[in-house]
Amino acid sequence: MTTPPLEREAYDPHTVQDRWLPVWDRLDLYRAGRAAGAEKKYVLDMFPYPSGDLHMGHAEAWAIADVVARYWMRRGFDVLHPPGWDSFGLPAENAAIKRGEHPATWTYANIEVQAESFRRYAIAFDWSKRLHTSDPEYYRWTQWLFTRFLERGLAYRKSSAVNWCPQDQTVLANEQVVQGACERCGAVVTKRELTQRFFKVTDYADRLLDDMEQLKGSWPDRVLLMQKNWIGRSVGAHVDFVVGSETVTVFTTRPDTLYGATFFVVAADAPLALSLCAPDRLAALEAYREQVAAATDIERQATDRPKTGVDLGARALNPVTGEQVPVYAADYVLADYGTGAIMAVPAHDQRDLDFARAFDLPVRVVVDTGAEDPAVTGVATAGDGVLVNSGPYDGLRKDEAIERIVADLEARGAGTGAVNYRLRDWLLSRQRFWGTPIPVVHCDGCGLVPVPDDQLPVVLPDLRGDALRPAGTSPLAGATEWVNTTCPTCGGAATRDTDTMDTFVDSAWYFLRFCNPDYLDGPFDPEAVRQWMPVDQYVGGVEHAILHLLYARFFTKALHDMGLLDVTEPFSALMNQGQVILNGSAMSKTTGNLVNLGDELSRFGVDAVRLTMVFAGPPEDDIDWADVSPSGAVKYLARVARLGEDVGSLPLSDVRDVAVDKVVAKTVDEVTRLVEVHRLNVAVARFMELTSALRKAHDAGAVGVASLRDGVEALAVMLGCFAPYTAEEVWSRLGHDVDGGDSVHASTWPSADPLLLVEETVTCVVQVAGKVRDRLEVAPDIGEDELRALALASDGVVKALDGRAVKVAIVRAPKLVNVVPA
C-alpha cells in the first residue's frame, strides 16, 4: 500500500524524517553482499571515538562519505559501508574516575547515543557489520595479532628514554607529542627511562616510502609528503671516530665535509656521554644533564635557542684528517637520533656554527659555495659547491666527493655508505587501564611467555573509580587477583603484564574485521577480506596523516608478509575533509566557540544540515559555520518537495519535451562526472539549476509531462545521495510504493542519452588583434577552413579590419578564431 503524500502546505523536514526512517529500518536497504555478481566497493569513515554525541565535524565527514557510498549503490555496486567505534582510550577512563564507575559504562552509553544519531542522520550503514574495539570479541584478536608480531620479531621489549605525560601518567609515542606537549591533554611532555614494548615499524621504512607510488593521485599530496617527511630517509655514511678506547659511529648526509669537522658532540642525556666523559668532568656533566632533562625535544632543537654544553675532556680522532678534536655534550643533539653523536662541521651547519661561536671553536670552510666566510658572517653555508681545504679531494663537487670519500672510508675500515631514518619504532605500551591488555606473562623460570591462543582474550578485570587513578604505573598492577596467574609453559607462578596497548593498535587493523565481524576462526575472514579489500574510499581528517594512516599501512604490509593478506596497501583512495570552524577558529566547549549539532538538526532538519555541509565548498576545505546557514537549504528542499507534488499530480502522459529532456540529460551527465571527482558542492549547484528549469517548464504549462516526470525522478535519485529524506518524499509524491520496497534508495542512478548531449550549435568567439569583434553560432563539427571563411566574412571582422590585409587567422574550431592584421 502506498503511503499518501503529505499535503503541500504541511511540508516539514521533521515530519518527513519521522515518516521515512522507520520504513528504511524495516526495508534494511544497505546490507552488503546482497547484489549477487556485482562489483564490490568498500567505503569507510575513520570510525569515531564515543566521547559524547556526534558533533559538527562528524556531520561533515559522514555526509561526504555517505554521498560516495549511496552514489556507488545507485550505480549498481555491492557496497560495504560499516559502522563502528574506536572505543578504548583515556577519555573513558578519566570519566570513570570522575563518576566512580567502570569505563565501559560511559563508553557504551555514548556509543548508543551516537548510533541513534547516525541512524537519524540517515547514514547508509550496514548495521550488521557493527563493531567496537573494546569488546572482548574484538580485542581477543588484537592480542592474537600482537603474539604473531612477537613471534616474528616485530614486537620487542627494551629499556629506553620515553616521552612521559605527567598529567595522564603514561608514555607517548613520538607521533603523539605535538610541539613538546601531549596531543591529548596539552601537558608538557618529559622524558623517563622505562622498559617498554615496541613494534618494529622501522623494518618497513623503505616499503612505506616506496609504496607511496601506488597511492599517488588517489591520496592527497600533502598526506604523502607528511608521511615521507616523518619517515625521513636520508642517504649518507656511517663514519667511525675513535674516542680513547671506544669507536663511536656517527651518521652524516655530508661525508664530503669531513675535513671541516672540528669538534664532536654527544647528546647530553645519552649513555654514551657518561662513558666518554673524563672523571674530572663527571660532576659538571651530571649537573648539565639535570638541566637538559627539564627541556623538551622541541625546545632543544629550536634554532634560536642559545647553545649550551659541557667539554667532556675527551678527544675524537677524525678518520680523514688524523686530527684529535674536542668532544662535547650538548642538548641540541638528541639521544635517539642515530647513535646520539654527531661530527660537528660549523662552517656548513648553522647549529654547529652557533655552538662553535659560543665555545670559541675552529670554523673551517671545506665547501666553496661562493658565500662569505661563516666565521665572519655567522651564517653557515649549506649549499653545494667545490671542495677546498680537503686534501686530495680539493676541486671535486659534492656528489663525486661523497662517492670518493665513502669508498676510501670503506677501504680503510673507517666507515661505510648508509641510509638513516627519522622514523622510530612504534612505542605501544601504555600505563592505563582502558585498553587492550598485553598478552604476556612474566615467569621467573621461563621469562616472558606469550599467552597461548586458546587462552585469549586476556580480559580486563573489573576496576572502577579511584582504582583507575594514574599513579605512574598501570592501574592493572593493583588488581592482584588478575595479575597473579600461572605460566602457560611450566605451570608455575607468574604475573601478567600490566601495561595496555596504544589504542592506535586497535585501529591499525579494524578495516579488516569489518569485512566479516562475526568471523570466529581468526582476526578476519580471509575470503571476505579477499573480496572487499583494499578499501576503495577512505574518508577522515588530515590530523591522522602520520599516526593512524602510517600504522595501518605498516600492519597491512606485516600481515601480507605473514601470508595473511593479499594486499600491501589498506586504502586505495583517501579523502581528507576540512574542519567545521566558527568565526575563523576551531570549535571548543572550553572557549564557548561552539555550535551544537543536535540544535542545528532540531532547527533545520537533517537534510538541510547535510546539504549545507557539502554545498559550502570542496570537501577538503574548512567550513566556517558563521558564513553559512541551513535556512537556505531548507527553502530549496521545500521547493523540491513542492515540485514533486505538482508534477506527481499531473495526469500521466507519454508526451515529451525535447528541451526538458536535454536539460535533464545535461545535468545527469555533469553531476555524474562531478560526484566521481568529489566536487560535491558543484553537484548541488546543478541540482538547484535543474530544479529551477523543471519548475519553469511546469509553470509554463509544458505539455511534455513524461519529460517533467522523468526529470523530477532523476533529480530525486541523484539528490537522494545528499538529502535522503526529501528525495524519498519526492519519490513517494510521484507515486512510488516506498512501503512496498520501491524506495528511491533502491533505485538506479539515471543515465544520459548521448544523443541529447549533442549540441546543435556552439558559440565561436571571433577576435581581431586579441579583441572580441563578433560571435558566430556554428556546428560543433565545423572544419577549420569553413570557420575561417565565416569569420573573415563576418560584419564585426570586416569593420574592425577597415580594409587592412590579414596576416594570419588562427583557428581553434569550433570555439575561437583570432585574426591578426598585417
Coordinates of C-alpha atoms in Angstrom, one line a residue, residues 214-614:
Q214 CA 50.8 3.2 -5.6
L215 CA 49.0 6.0 -3.8
K216 CA 49.9 9.0 -5.9
G217 CA 46.8 10.6 -7.5
S218 CA 44.4 8.8 -5.1
W219 CA 45.8 10.2 -1.8
P220 CA 46.2 13.9 -1.1
D221 CA 49.7 15.0 -1.9
R222 CA 50.1 16.7 1.4
V223 CA 49.5 13.4 3.3
L224 CA 52.1 11.6 1.2
L225 CA 54.5 14.4 1.9
M226 CA 53.8 14.4 5.6
Q227 CA 54.5 10.6 5.8
K228 CA 57.6 11.0 3.6
N229 CA 59.0 13.7 5.9
W230 CA 58.1 11.7 9.0
I231 CA 59.9 8.6 7.8
G232 CA 62.8 10.9 6.8
R233 CA 65.0 8.7 4.7
S234 CA 68.5 10.2 4.5
V235 CA 71.3 8.8 2.4
G236 CA 74.8 9.3 3.6
A237 CA 77.5 7.4 5.5
H238 CA 78.4 5.9 8.9
V239 CA 81.8 7.2 9.9
D240 CA 83.9 5.8 12.8
F241 CA 85.5 8.3 15.2
V242 CA 87.9 6.8 17.8
V243 CA 87.5 8.3 21.3
G244 CA 90.0 6.9 23.7
S245 CA 89.4 3.2 23.6
E246 CA 86.0 3.4 22.1
T247 CA 84.9 3.6 18.5
V248 CA 81.9 5.9 18.1
T249 CA 80.0 5.7 14.8
V250 CA 78.1 8.8 13.6
F251 CA 75.7 9.2 10.6
T252 CA 76.2 12.1 8.2
T253 CA 74.5 13.0 5.0
R254 CA 77.5 15.1 4.1
P255 CA 80.7 12.9 4.3
D256 CA 82.2 15.4 1.8
T257 CA 82.5 17.9 4.7
L258 CA 84.6 15.6 7.0
Y259 CA 87.7 17.8 6.6
G260 CA 85.6 20.6 8.3
A261 CA 84.7 18.5 11.4
T262 CA 86.5 20.5 14.0
F263 CA 84.7 19.1 17.1
F264 CA 82.5 16.2 18.2
V265 CA 79.1 16.4 20.0
V266 CA 77.3 13.8 22.1
A267 CA 73.7 14.0 23.3
A268 CA 74.0 15.1 26.9
D269 CA 71.3 12.6 28.0
A270 CA 72.7 9.6 26.1
P271 CA 74.6 6.9 28.0
L272 CA 77.5 7.5 25.6
A273 CA 78.1 10.9 27.2
L274 CA 78.8 9.3 30.6
S275 CA 81.0 6.6 29.1
L276 CA 83.2 9.1 27.2
C277 CA 83.4 11.7 30.0
A278 CA 86.7 12.2 31.8
P279 CA 86.4 11.6 35.6
D280 CA 87.2 15.2 36.5
R281 CA 84.3 16.3 34.2
L282 CA 81.6 14.0 35.6
A283 CA 80.2 16.4 38.2
A284 CA 79.8 19.1 35.5
L285 CA 78.1 16.6 33.1
E286 CA 75.7 15.4 35.8
A287 CA 74.6 18.9 36.6
Y288 CA 74.2 19.7 32.9
R289 CA 72.1 16.5 32.4
E290 CA 69.7 17.6 35.1
Q291 CA 69.3 21.0 33.3
V292 CA 68.7 19.2 30.0
A293 CA 66.1 16.9 31.4
A294 CA 63.8 19.9 32.0
A295 CA 63.7 20.8 28.3
T296 CA 61.5 19.2 25.7
D297 CA 62.9 17.8 22.4
I298 CA 61.2 20.7 20.6
E299 CA 62.9 23.3 22.8
R300 CA 66.3 21.6 22.5
Q301 CA 66.1 21.7 18.7
A302 CA 64.9 25.3 18.4
T303 CA 67.2 27.2 16.1
D304 CA 67.1 30.4 18.2
R305 CA 67.9 28.5 21.5
P306 CA 71.3 29.6 23.0
K307 CA 73.8 26.8 22.6
T308 CA 75.0 25.2 25.8
G309 CA 77.2 22.2 26.6
V310 CA 80.0 20.6 28.6
D311 CA 83.5 19.7 27.5
L312 CA 83.9 16.0 28.3
G313 CA 87.6 16.2 28.5
A314 CA 87.9 13.6 25.7
R315 CA 89.2 13.8 22.1
A316 CA 87.9 12.1 19.0
L317 CA 90.1 11.1 16.1
N318 CA 88.9 12.5 12.8
P319 CA 89.4 9.5 10.4
V320 CA 90.3 11.5 7.3
T321 CA 92.4 14.4 8.8
G322 CA 94.0 12.5 11.7
E323 CA 93.1 15.4 14.0
Q324 CA 92.2 15.0 17.6
V325 CA 89.0 17.1 18.0
P326 CA 87.4 18.0 21.3
V327 CA 84.3 16.1 22.5
Y328 CA 81.3 18.0 24.0
A329 CA 78.0 17.0 25.5
A330 CA 75.2 19.3 24.3
D331 CA 71.4 19.5 24.3
Y332 CA 70.9 20.2 20.6
V333 CA 71.8 16.6 19.7
L334 CA 69.1 14.1 20.7
A335 CA 69.9 10.7 22.1
D336 CA 67.6 8.8 19.8
Y337 CA 69.0 10.2 16.6
G338 CA 71.4 7.7 15.1
T339 CA 74.0 6.9 17.8
G340 CA 73.3 10.0 19.8
A341 CA 76.5 11.6 18.5
I342 CA 77.5 13.9 15.6
M343 CA 80.6 15.2 13.9
A344 CA 80.3 19.0 14.0
V345 CA 81.0 20.9 10.9
P346 CA 80.5 24.6 11.9
A347 CA 81.2 26.2 8.6
H348 CA 78.3 24.3 6.9
D349 CA 75.7 23.7 9.7
Q350 CA 74.1 26.6 11.5
R351 CA 73.6 24.9 14.8
D352 CA 77.2 23.6 14.8
L353 CA 78.3 27.2 13.9
D354 CA 76.3 28.7 16.8
F355 CA 77.9 26.2 19.2
A356 CA 81.4 26.9 17.8
R357 CA 81.0 30.6 18.3
A358 CA 79.7 30.1 21.8
F359 CA 82.7 27.9 22.8
D360 CA 85.3 29.6 20.6
L361 CA 85.9 26.5 18.4
P362 CA 87.6 26.5 14.9
V363 CA 85.5 27.1 11.8
R364 CA 86.9 25.7 8.7
V365 CA 85.3 26.2 5.2
V366 CA 85.6 23.0 3.2
V367 CA 83.0 23.6 0.5
D368 CA 83.3 26.8 -1.5
T369 CA 79.8 28.0 -2.3
G370 CA 80.8 31.5 -3.3
A371 CA 79.4 32.9 0.0
E372 CA 81.4 34.9 2.6
D373 CA 83.3 33.2 5.4
P374 CA 80.8 31.9 8.0
A375 CA 83.4 32.6 10.8
V376 CA 82.9 36.3 9.8
T377 CA 79.2 36.4 8.9
G378 CA 77.9 34.0 11.5
V379 CA 75.9 32.3 8.7
A380 CA 76.7 28.7 7.8
T381 CA 76.8 27.8 4.1
A382 CA 74.9 24.6 3.5
G383 CA 74.7 24.5 -0.3
D384 CA 76.7 22.6 -2.9
G385 CA 80.0 23.8 -4.3
V386 CA 83.6 22.8 -4.8
L387 CA 85.7 21.2 -2.1
V388 CA 88.5 23.2 -0.6
N389 CA 90.8 22.6 2.3
S390 CA 90.1 18.9 1.9
G391 CA 93.4 17.5 0.9
P392 CA 93.2 15.1 -2.1
Y393 CA 89.5 15.9 -2.6
D394 CA 90.0 19.6 -3.4
G395 CA 88.3 20.6 -6.6
L396 CA 85.6 17.9 -6.5
R397 CA 82.0 18.7 -6.5
K398 CA 79.6 17.3 -3.8
D399 CA 78.4 14.0 -5.4
E400 CA 81.8 13.0 -6.7
A401 CA 83.4 13.9 -3.4
I402 CA 80.9 11.9 -1.4
E403 CA 81.4 8.8 -3.6
R404 CA 85.2 9.0 -3.4
I405 CA 85.4 9.7 0.4
V406 CA 82.9 6.9 1.2
A407 CA 84.9 4.5 -1.0
D408 CA 88.1 5.5 0.8
L409 CA 86.5 5.1 4.3
E410 CA 85.2 1.6 3.4
A411 CA 88.7 0.6 2.0
R412 CA 90.3 1.7 5.4
G413 CA 87.5 0.1 7.5
A414 CA 86.6 3.5 8.9
G415 CA 83.1 3.9 7.6
T416 CA 80.5 2.7 5.1
G417 CA 77.7 4.1 3.0
A418 CA 74.4 4.1 4.9
V419 CA 70.8 5.1 5.0
N420 CA 69.3 6.7 8.1
Y421 CA 65.6 7.4 9.0
R422 CA 63.8 9.9 11.2
L423 CA 61.2 7.3 11.9
R424 CA 61.4 5.5 15.2
D425 CA 59.9 2.2 16.3
W426 CA 56.3 2.4 17.5
L427 CA 56.1 2.6 21.3
L428 CA 52.9 0.8 22.1
S429 CA 52.9 0.3 25.9
R430 CA 50.5 2.5 27.9
Q431 CA 50.3 2.7 31.7
R432 CA 46.5 3.0 31.8
F433 CA 43.5 0.6 32.2
W434 CA 41.0 1.1 29.4
G435 CA 42.9 -0.6 26.6
T436 CA 43.8 -4.0 25.2
P437 CA 45.9 -5.9 27.8
I438 CA 49.3 -7.1 26.5
P439 CA 49.0 -10.9 26.4
V440 CA 52.3 -11.8 28.0
V441 CA 53.1 -13.3 31.4
H442 CA 56.3 -12.9 33.4
C443 CA 57.7 -16.2 34.8
D444 CA 60.9 -16.4 36.9
G445 CA 61.8 -19.7 35.2
C446 CA 60.6 -19.2 31.7
G447 CA 61.0 -15.5 31.3
L448 CA 58.5 -13.6 29.1
V449 CA 55.8 -16.0 27.8
P450 CA 53.1 -15.1 25.3
V451 CA 49.6 -16.2 26.3
P452 CA 48.5 -19.1 24.1
D453 CA 45.8 -18.5 21.5
D454 CA 43.4 -20.8 23.3
Q455 CA 43.6 -18.6 26.4
L456 CA 42.7 -15.4 24.6
P457 CA 41.3 -13.0 25.2
V458 CA 43.0 -11.8 28.4
V459 CA 40.0 -9.9 29.7
L460 CA 40.3 -6.7 31.7
P461 CA 39.4 -7.1 35.4
D462 CA 36.5 -5.1 36.9
L463 CA 38.2 -1.9 38.1
R464 CA 36.4 1.4 38.5
G465 CA 36.5 4.8 40.1
D466 CA 39.5 5.6 42.3
A467 CA 41.2 2.3 41.4
L468 CA 41.8 3.8 38.0
R469 CA 43.6 6.9 39.2
P470 CA 47.1 7.3 37.5
A471 CA 50.0 6.6 39.8
G472 CA 52.9 6.3 37.4
T473 CA 52.2 2.6 36.9
S474 CA 49.2 1.0 35.2
P475 CA 46.1 0.6 37.4
L476 CA 46.2 -3.1 36.4
A477 CA 49.2 -3.5 38.7
G478 CA 46.8 -3.1 41.7
A479 CA 44.4 -5.9 40.5
T480 CA 46.4 -8.6 42.3
E481 CA 44.0 -11.4 41.6
W482 CA 44.2 -10.6 37.9
V483 CA 47.9 -10.0 37.9
N484 CA 48.8 -13.3 39.7
T485 CA 48.4 -16.2 37.3
T486 CA 50.2 -19.4 36.2
C487 CA 52.8 -19.7 33.5
P488 CA 51.4 -21.3 30.3
T489 CA 54.7 -23.1 29.7
C490 CA 55.7 -24.5 33.1
G491 CA 52.6 -24.1 35.2
G492 CA 54.4 -22.2 37.9
A493 CA 53.5 -18.9 39.5
A494 CA 53.7 -16.0 37.1
T495 CA 52.4 -12.4 36.7
R496 CA 50.6 -10.8 33.9
D497 CA 52.0 -7.8 32.0
T498 CA 50.2 -4.8 33.5
D499 CA 50.5 -2.4 30.5
T500 CA 47.8 -2.0 27.9
M501 CA 48.3 -1.3 24.2
D502 CA 48.2 2.1 22.5
T503 CA 44.7 2.5 21.0
F504 CA 46.2 3.0 17.6
V505 CA 46.9 -0.7 17.6
D506 CA 43.1 -1.3 17.7
S507 CA 42.6 1.0 14.7
A508 CA 45.6 -0.4 12.7
W509 CA 43.5 -3.4 11.5
Y510 CA 39.8 -2.7 12.2
F511 CA 39.1 -2.3 8.5
L512 CA 39.9 -6.0 8.0
R513 CA 37.5 -7.1 10.7
F514 CA 34.6 -5.1 9.2
C515 CA 34.6 -7.4 6.2
N516 CA 33.0 -10.0 8.5
P517 CA 32.9 -9.0 12.2
D518 CA 31.3 -12.3 13.2
Y519 CA 34.1 -14.5 12.0
L520 CA 35.3 -16.8 14.8
D521 CA 38.4 -18.5 13.4
G522 CA 40.8 -15.6 13.2
P523 CA 41.0 -11.8 13.4
F524 CA 39.5 -11.5 9.9
D525 CA 37.8 -13.7 7.4
P526 CA 40.3 -14.4 4.6
E527 CA 37.7 -14.9 1.9
A528 CA 35.7 -11.8 2.9
V529 CA 38.9 -9.7 3.0
R530 CA 39.8 -11.1 -0.4
Q531 CA 36.5 -9.8 -1.7
W532 CA 36.4 -6.4 -0.1
M533 CA 39.9 -5.2 0.4
P534 CA 41.5 -2.8 -0.1
V535 CA 39.1 0.0 1.0
D536 CA 38.0 1.8 -2.2
Q537 CA 37.3 5.2 -0.5
Y538 CA 38.6 6.1 3.0
V539 CA 37.4 9.4 4.5
G540 CA 38.8 11.2 7.5
G541 CA 40.7 14.1 8.9
V542 CA 44.3 15.1 7.9
E543 CA 45.2 15.0 11.6
H544 CA 45.6 11.2 11.1
A545 CA 48.1 11.6 8.3
I546 CA 51.0 10.2 10.3
L547 CA 49.7 8.2 13.3
H548 CA 46.8 6.1 12.2
L549 CA 47.5 6.0 8.5
L550 CA 51.1 5.1 8.8
Y551 CA 50.4 2.4 11.4
A552 CA 47.6 0.9 9.3
R553 CA 49.9 0.8 6.3
F554 CA 52.6 -0.9 8.5
F555 CA 50.1 -3.5 9.8
T556 CA 48.9 -4.3 6.3
K557 CA 52.4 -4.9 5.0
A558 CA 53.4 -7.0 8.0
L559 CA 50.3 -9.2 7.7
H560 CA 50.9 -9.5 4.0
D561 CA 54.4 -10.8 4.8
M562 CA 52.9 -13.3 7.2
G563 CA 50.8 -14.7 4.3
L564 CA 47.6 -13.4 5.9
L565 CA 46.7 -10.7 3.3
D566 CA 46.9 -10.4 -0.4
V567 CA 47.1 -6.6 -0.4
T568 CA 50.0 -4.4 0.6
E569 CA 48.1 -1.1 1.0
P570 CA 44.9 -0.8 3.0
F571 CA 43.3 2.2 1.4
S572 CA 43.2 2.7 -2.4
A573 CA 41.8 6.2 -2.2
L574 CA 41.9 8.7 0.7
M575 CA 39.8 11.9 1.1
N576 CA 40.5 14.4 3.9
Q577 CA 37.6 16.6 4.8
G578 CA 38.2 20.0 6.2
Q579 CA 37.2 21.2 9.6
V580 CA 34.0 22.9 10.6
I581 CA 35.0 26.0 12.4
L582 CA 33.2 29.1 13.8
N583 CA 34.3 32.7 13.4
G584 CA 37.6 31.6 12.0
S585 CA 38.6 29.4 14.9
A586 CA 38.3 25.8 15.9
M587 CA 35.1 25.0 17.8
S588 CA 35.7 24.5 21.6
K589 CA 33.5 23.8 24.6
T590 CA 36.1 25.5 26.8
T591 CA 36.0 28.8 25.0
G592 CA 32.3 28.7 24.2
N593 CA 33.1 28.9 20.4
L594 CA 30.7 26.1 19.6
V595 CA 27.7 25.1 17.5
N596 CA 25.8 22.1 18.8
L597 CA 24.9 19.7 16.0
G598 CA 21.8 18.5 17.8
D599 CA 20.4 22.1 17.9
E600 CA 21.1 22.5 14.2
L601 CA 19.3 19.3 13.4
S602 CA 16.3 20.2 15.5
R603 CA 16.1 23.6 14.0
F604 CA 16.7 22.9 10.3
G605 CA 16.4 19.1 9.9
V606 CA 18.9 16.5 8.8
D607 CA 18.7 17.1 5.0
A608 CA 19.3 20.8 5.3
V609 CA 22.4 20.3 7.5
R610 CA 23.8 17.6 5.2
L611 CA 23.2 19.7 2.1
T612 CA 24.8 22.7 3.7
M613 CA 27.9 20.7 4.7
V614 CA 28.5 19.5 1.1

